[in-house]
């Protein structure tokens, strides 16, 4: 089983759509969870940390289910500028290194 | 806003040559990392560095690789004898504390010919 597994994508959606990304992780001892976005051939940029209680930042909502080892990201009212690859990222159980999923590509069309 | 910087942005080298990739982490950060991303693949951890020593390294980080913090600001990754398969984007990252988020530099695209 992959350490971090994401929907393969790509997702092609119209502007204004709501889109959800799913992610599972294999190590139940993992402590920290993040969503990063990556534009083509650029560095990963932190989108948001994911907390057990769930958290929201504007149009973005992240959820964590530790029992199912499942992380999600919901984007509401998607914009053209949301087009990117979304990376599900887990921090190792001893802290430190980040473990990345393969990424899910999102393309928002006018 | 403080940011991680990396130089050069693109490095072309011949197989067997040594390369040094440079990073300047965010100034109050204590933990430093190198990751790489081969084109079309996921980002992979190479090595972490804290208190002037390696704290963890991956299987990729073999004897051809080394890291150094030669002064109070720079953090370098050296590849002694480059191979074709070392061609990738190399990202440096830093974090203030292990429980916090990591911030990435813009990367160095290494092309080995």
Tab-separated table of C-alpha atoms in Angstrom:
chain	number	residue	atom	x	y	z
A	1	UNK	CA	0.000	0.000	0.000
A	2	UNK	CA	1.300	3.461	-0.892
A	3	UNK	CA	2.169	5.689	2.068
A	4	UNK	CA	-0.058	8.484	0.771
A	5	UNK	CA	-2.591	7.812	-1.944
A	6	UNK	CA	-4.714	10.362	-3.791
A	7	UNK	CA	-7.422	10.355	-6.436
A	8	UNK	CA	-5.594	9.970	-9.747
A	9	UNK	CA	-7.376	12.831	-11.534
A	10	UNK	CA	-7.276	14.967	-13.560
A	11	UNK	CA	-10.373	16.861	-12.540
A	12	UNK	CA	-11.812	19.178	-15.173
A	13	UNK	CA	-14.500	21.463	-13.770
A	14	UNK	CA	-16.254	24.683	-14.812
A	15	UNK	CA	-15.764	27.902	-12.890
A	16	UNK	CA	-17.984	28.045	-9.846
A	17	UNK	CA	-18.055	24.288	-9.335
A	18	UNK	CA	-17.396	22.553	-6.057
A	19	UNK	CA	-14.674	19.950	-6.192
A	20	UNK	CA	-13.492	17.442	-3.592
A	21	UNK	CA	-10.148	15.696	-3.303
A	22	UNK	CA	-9.614	12.555	-1.296
A	23	UNK	CA	-6.502	11.100	0.225
A	24	UNK	CA	-5.625	8.101	2.387
A	25	UNK	CA	-2.460	7.427	4.343
A	26	UNK	CA	-1.037	4.166	5.592
A	27	UNK	CA	0.809	5.055	8.797
A	28	UNK	CA	-1.666	5.373	11.654
A	29	UNK	CA	1.019	7.034	13.807
A	30	UNK	CA	1.274	10.052	11.483
A	31	UNK	CA	0.846	13.287	13.371
A	32	UNK	CA	0.509	16.171	10.953
A	33	UNK	CA	-1.348	16.578	7.699
A	34	UNK	CA	-1.296	19.225	5.021
A	35	UNK	CA	-2.562	20.194	1.609
A	36	UNK	CA	-0.060	21.869	-0.675
A	37	UNK	CA	-0.651	23.122	-4.187
A	38	UNK	CA	1.892	22.924	-6.943
A	39	UNK	CA	1.801	24.882	-10.163
A	40	UNK	CA	3.538	23.455	-13.191
A	41	UNK	CA	7.276	22.995	-12.492
A	42	UNK	CA	7.121	25.198	-9.389
A	43	UNK	CA	7.641	24.497	-5.720
A	44	UNK	CA	4.906	23.068	-3.485
A	45	UNK	CA	3.146	25.873	-1.650
A	46	UNK	CA	1.337	25.305	1.610
A	47	UNK	CA	-2.401	25.635	1.162
A	48	UNK	CA	-3.509	24.609	4.623
A	49	UNK	CA	-2.788	22.372	7.556
A	50	UNK	CA	-5.448	19.802	8.376
A	51	UNK	CA	-6.717	19.414	11.926
A	52	UNK	CA	-8.818	16.679	13.483
A	53	UNK	CA	-11.657	19.123	14.067
A	54	UNK	CA	-11.647	20.151	10.431
A	55	UNK	CA	-10.729	23.613	9.291
A	56	UNK	CA	-11.827	26.158	6.772
A	57	UNK	CA	-10.016	28.956	4.991
A	58	UNK	CA	-12.313	30.936	2.738
A	59	UNK	CA	-13.451	28.646	-0.066
A	60	UNK	CA	-11.282	25.769	1.137
A	61	UNK	CA	-12.301	23.191	3.749
A	62	UNK	CA	-10.091	20.369	4.960
A	63	UNK	CA	-11.177	17.354	6.969
A	64	UNK	CA	-9.256	14.611	8.729
A	65	UNK	CA	-10.623	11.250	9.825
A	66	UNK	CA	-7.931	9.504	11.865
A	67	UNK	CA	-9.947	6.324	12.316
A	68	UNK	CA	-10.235	5.875	8.550
A	69	UNK	CA	-6.817	7.447	7.848
A	70	UNK	CA	-8.538	9.705	5.373
A	71	UNK	CA	-8.008	13.370	4.482
A	72	UNK	CA	-10.154	15.507	2.226
A	73	UNK	CA	-10.082	18.940	0.648
A	74	UNK	CA	-13.170	20.728	-0.615
A	75	UNK	CA	-12.936	23.744	-2.884
A	76	UNK	CA	-16.132	25.753	-3.299
A	77	UNK	CA	-16.866	28.259	-6.074
A	78	UNK	CA	-13.732	27.263	-7.953
A	79	UNK	CA	-11.790	29.947	-9.827
A	80	UNK	CA	-9.567	29.733	-12.891
A	81	UNK	CA	-6.654	30.479	-10.575
A	82	UNK	CA	-7.344	27.284	-8.613
A	83	UNK	CA	-5.988	25.263	-11.548
A	84	UNK	CA	-2.977	23.414	-10.150
A	85	UNK	CA	-1.946	20.054	-8.755
A	86	UNK	CA	-3.101	19.468	-5.186
A	87	UNK	CA	-0.747	17.481	-2.996
A	88	UNK	CA	-1.819	15.553	0.050
A	89	UNK	CA	1.095	15.547	2.487
A	90	UNK	CA	1.663	13.663	5.718
A	91	UNK	CA	4.408	14.273	8.217
A	92	UNK	CA	6.175	11.141	9.389
A	93	UNK	CA	5.323	9.729	12.817
A	94	UNK	CA	8.635	10.977	14.206
A	95	UNK	CA	8.116	14.430	12.796
A	96	UNK	CA	10.395	15.898	10.218
A	97	UNK	CA	10.144	14.552	6.722
A	98	UNK	CA	7.087	15.106	4.592
A	99	UNK	CA	5.570	12.239	2.644
A	100	UNK	CA	3.813	13.342	-0.506
A	101	UNK	CA	1.004	11.834	-2.470
A	102	UNK	CA	1.215	11.708	-6.223
A	103	UNK	CA	-1.023	14.772	-6.504
A	104	UNK	CA	-4.369	15.389	-8.182
A	105	UNK	CA	-4.462	17.792	-11.068
A	106	UNK	CA	-7.304	20.285	-11.192
A	107	UNK	CA	-8.208	22.249	-14.289
A	108	UNK	CA	-10.889	24.923	-13.918
A	109	UNK	CA	-12.385	26.040	-17.230
A	110	UNK	CA	-14.325	29.234	-18.013
B	1	UNK	CA	7.336	37.823	3.913
B	2	UNK	CA	10.430	35.686	4.564
B	3	UNK	CA	11.094	33.030	1.968
B	4	UNK	CA	13.473	30.217	1.150
B	5	UNK	CA	15.778	31.001	-1.760
B	6	UNK	CA	17.743	28.614	-3.965
B	7	UNK	CA	20.512	29.004	-6.511
B	8	UNK	CA	20.986	28.332	-9.316
B	9	UNK	CA	17.501	28.044	-10.769
B	10	UNK	CA	18.782	25.709	-13.484
B	11	UNK	CA	22.016	23.734	-13.645
B	12	UNK	CA	23.172	21.679	-16.598
B	13	UNK	CA	26.072	19.312	-15.976
B	14	UNK	CA	27.739	16.349	-17.586
B	15	UNK	CA	27.521	12.871	-16.135
B	16	UNK	CA	30.249	12.275	-13.574
B	17	UNK	CA	30.623	15.935	-12.639
B	18	UNK	CA	30.120	17.320	-9.156
B	19	UNK	CA	27.344	19.828	-8.499
B	20	UNK	CA	26.516	21.954	-5.482
B	21	UNK	CA	23.003	23.242	-5.016
B	22	UNK	CA	22.554	26.132	-2.635
B	23	UNK	CA	19.732	27.180	-0.383
B	24	UNK	CA	19.173	30.009	2.060
B	25	UNK	CA	16.487	28.926	4.537
B	26	UNK	CA	14.212	31.320	6.406
B	27	UNK	CA	16.369	32.997	9.036
B	28	UNK	CA	14.745	31.825	12.291
B	29	UNK	CA	14.132	28.278	11.077
B	30	UNK	CA	16.003	25.418	12.677
B	31	UNK	CA	15.199	22.374	10.511
B	32	UNK	CA	16.277	22.035	6.912
B	33	UNK	CA	15.376	19.567	4.222
B	34	UNK	CA	16.150	18.565	0.667
B	35	UNK	CA	13.546	16.945	-1.553
B	36	UNK	CA	13.614	16.037	-5.206
B	37	UNK	CA	10.981	15.615	-7.875
B	38	UNK	CA	11.707	13.719	-11.056
B	39	UNK	CA	9.582	15.014	-13.923
B	40	UNK	CA	6.081	13.557	-13.740
B	41	UNK	CA	6.667	11.917	-10.362
B	42	UNK	CA	5.899	12.783	-6.780
B	43	UNK	CA	8.053	14.848	-4.462
B	44	UNK	CA	10.473	12.590	-2.539
B	45	UNK	CA	12.326	13.249	0.699
B	46	UNK	CA	16.114	13.122	0.542
B	47	UNK	CA	17.528	14.335	3.841
B	48	UNK	CA	16.797	16.376	6.943
B	49	UNK	CA	19.332	18.435	8.871
B	50	UNK	CA	19.234	19.877	12.351
B	51	UNK	CA	21.843	21.238	14.731
B	52	UNK	CA	24.570	20.797	12.138
B	53	UNK	CA	23.992	17.150	11.519
B	54	UNK	CA	21.825	14.859	9.425
B	55	UNK	CA	18.785	13.748	11.394
B	56	UNK	CA	17.268	11.463	8.773
B	57	UNK	CA	18.007	10.384	5.219
B	58	UNK	CA	16.226	8.322	2.610
B	59	UNK	CA	17.493	5.393	0.572
B	60	UNK	CA	18.024	7.805	-2.313
B	61	UNK	CA	20.569	9.757	-0.265
B	62	UNK	CA	23.549	7.466	-0.834
B	63	UNK	CA	27.279	8.142	-0.568
B	64	UNK	CA	27.171	10.369	-3.650
B	65	UNK	CA	25.166	12.939	-1.728
B	66	UNK	CA	26.241	15.193	1.110
B	67	UNK	CA	24.811	18.228	2.865
B	68	UNK	CA	26.469	21.048	4.683
B	69	UNK	CA	25.652	24.255	6.447
B	70	UNK	CA	28.953	26.065	5.846
B	71	UNK	CA	27.889	29.290	7.554
B	72	UNK	CA	24.914	30.703	9.425
B	73	UNK	CA	22.754	31.135	6.357
B	74	UNK	CA	23.546	28.702	3.530
B	75	UNK	CA	22.503	25.066	3.296
B	76	UNK	CA	24.023	23.070	0.456
B	77	UNK	CA	23.444	19.761	-1.279
B	78	UNK	CA	26.409	18.253	-3.085
B	79	UNK	CA	26.234	15.436	-5.593
B	80	UNK	CA	29.755	14.107	-6.119
B	81	UNK	CA	29.439	12.252	-9.391
B	82	UNK	CA	26.180	12.956	-11.144
B	83	UNK	CA	24.238	10.287	-13.008
B	84	UNK	CA	21.598	10.708	-15.693
B	85	UNK	CA	18.948	9.620	-13.183
B	86	UNK	CA	19.851	12.533	-10.894
B	87	UNK	CA	18.073	14.842	-13.340
B	88	UNK	CA	15.215	16.333	-11.331
B	89	UNK	CA	13.951	19.409	-9.527
B	90	UNK	CA	15.632	19.752	-6.153
B	91	UNK	CA	13.713	21.632	-3.503
B	92	UNK	CA	15.055	22.950	-0.244
B	93	UNK	CA	12.628	23.425	2.639
B	94	UNK	CA	12.861	24.810	6.130
B	95	UNK	CA	10.699	24.856	9.214
B	96	UNK	CA	10.782	26.694	12.497
B	97	UNK	CA	10.031	23.635	14.569
B	98	UNK	CA	9.232	20.009	13.775
B	99	UNK	CA	5.576	20.447	14.522
B	100	UNK	CA	5.165	23.326	12.144
B	101	UNK	CA	4.759	23.660	8.413
B	102	UNK	CA	7.619	23.424	5.966
B	103	UNK	CA	8.221	26.146	3.410
B	104	UNK	CA	9.817	25.346	0.098
B	105	UNK	CA	12.261	27.237	-2.061
B	106	UNK	CA	11.633	27.693	-5.796
B	107	UNK	CA	13.842	24.734	-6.652
B	108	UNK	CA	16.886	24.039	-8.796
B	109	UNK	CA	16.278	22.157	-12.001
B	110	UNK	CA	19.245	19.829	-12.475
B	111	UNK	CA	19.816	18.405	-15.922
B	112	UNK	CA	22.510	15.746	-16.288
B	113	UNK	CA	23.598	15.053	-19.849
